[in-house]
CSV table of C-alpha atoms in Angstrom, one decimal:
chain,number,residue,atom,x,y,z
A,1,UNK,CA,-99.3,-19.4,6.8
A,2,UNK,CA,-102.9,-20.4,7.4
A,3,UNK,CA,-104.1,-17.7,5.0
A,4,UNK,CA,-101.7,-18.8,2.4
A,5,UNK,CA,-103.0,-22.4,2.7
A,6,UNK,CA,-106.6,-21.3,2.5
A,7,UNK,CA,-105.8,-19.2,-0.6
A,8,UNK,CA,-104.1,-22.2,-2.2
A,9,UNK,CA,-107.0,-24.6,-1.4
A,10,UNK,CA,-109.3,-22.2,-3.2
A,11,UNK,CA,-107.1,-21.8,-6.2
A,12,UNK,CA,-106.2,-18.2,-5.5
A,13,UNK,CA,-102.5,-18.7,-5.3
A,14,UNK,CA,-99.7,-21.2,-6.0
A,15,UNK,CA,-97.5,-23.4,-3.8
A,16,UNK,CA,-94.8,-20.7,-3.9
A,17,UNK,CA,-96.9,-18.5,-1.6
A,18,UNK,CA,-97.2,-21.3,0.9
A,19,UNK,CA,-93.4,-22.0,0.8
A,20,UNK,CA,-92.8,-18.3,1.3
A,21,UNK,CA,-95.1,-18.2,4.3
A,22,UNK,CA,-93.5,-21.2,5.8
A,23,UNK,CA,-90.0,-19.6,5.3
A,24,UNK,CA,-91.2,-16.4,6.9
A,25,UNK,CA,-92.7,-18.2,9.9
A,26,UNK,CA,-89.5,-20.2,10.4
A,27,UNK,CA,-87.4,-17.0,10.2
A,28,UNK,CA,-89.6,-15.3,12.7
A,29,UNK,CA,-89.3,-18.3,15.1
A,30,UNK,CA,-85.5,-18.2,14.7
A,31,UNK,CA,-85.5,-14.4,15.3
A,32,UNK,CA,-87.5,-14.8,18.5
A,33,UNK,CA,-85.2,-17.5,19.8
A,34,UNK,CA,-82.2,-15.4,19.1
A,35,UNK,CA,-83.8,-12.4,20.8
A,36,UNK,CA,-84.6,-14.5,23.9
A,37,UNK,CA,-81.1,-15.8,24.0
A,38,UNK,CA,-79.7,-12.3,23.8
A,39,UNK,CA,-81.9,-11.2,26.7
A,40,UNK,CA,-80.6,-14.1,28.9
A,41,UNK,CA,-77.0,-13.3,27.9
A,42,UNK,CA,-77.5,-9.6,28.9
A,43,UNK,CA,-79.1,-10.6,32.2
A,44,UNK,CA,-76.3,-13.0,32.9
A,45,UNK,CA,-73.7,-10.4,32.0
A,46,UNK,CA,-75.4,-7.8,34.3
A,47,UNK,CA,-75.5,-10.4,37.2
A,48,UNK,CA,-71.8,-11.2,36.5
A,49,UNK,CA,-70.9,-7.5,36.6
A,50,UNK,CA,-72.8,-7.0,39.9
A,51,UNK,CA,-71.1,-10.0,41.4
A,52,UNK,CA,-74.4,-11.5,42.4
A,53,UNK,CA,-75.8,-14.4,40.3
A,54,UNK,CA,-78.7,-15.1,42.7
A,55,UNK,CA,-81.3,-12.8,41.0
A,56,UNK,CA,-80.4,-14.3,37.6
A,57,UNK,CA,-80.7,-17.8,38.8
A,58,UNK,CA,-84.0,-17.1,40.6
A,59,UNK,CA,-85.4,-15.5,37.4
A,60,UNK,CA,-84.2,-18.5,35.3
A,61,UNK,CA,-85.8,-20.9,37.8
A,62,UNK,CA,-89.1,-18.9,37.7
A,63,UNK,CA,-89.2,-19.0,33.9
A,64,UNK,CA,-88.5,-22.7,33.9
A,65,UNK,CA,-91.3,-23.3,36.4
A,66,UNK,CA,-93.7,-21.3,34.2
A,67,UNK,CA,-92.8,-23.4,31.2
A,68,UNK,CA,-93.3,-26.6,33.2
A,69,UNK,CA,-89.7,-27.8,33.0
């Protein structure tokens, strides 16, 4: 996205390239969020199948602490 903006500022491309870069970035962010959600779902399912949610809850708490939440 930054490169597209610089190219636009120097007249090397049009606004369409910036819009495409923004769309690509937004899609990548969505894909990352979906992947993270799928990991958490898989970890929860594994904990459920093992009958022990404690490791899942500890991992969740650790991630939240790292993120400052």
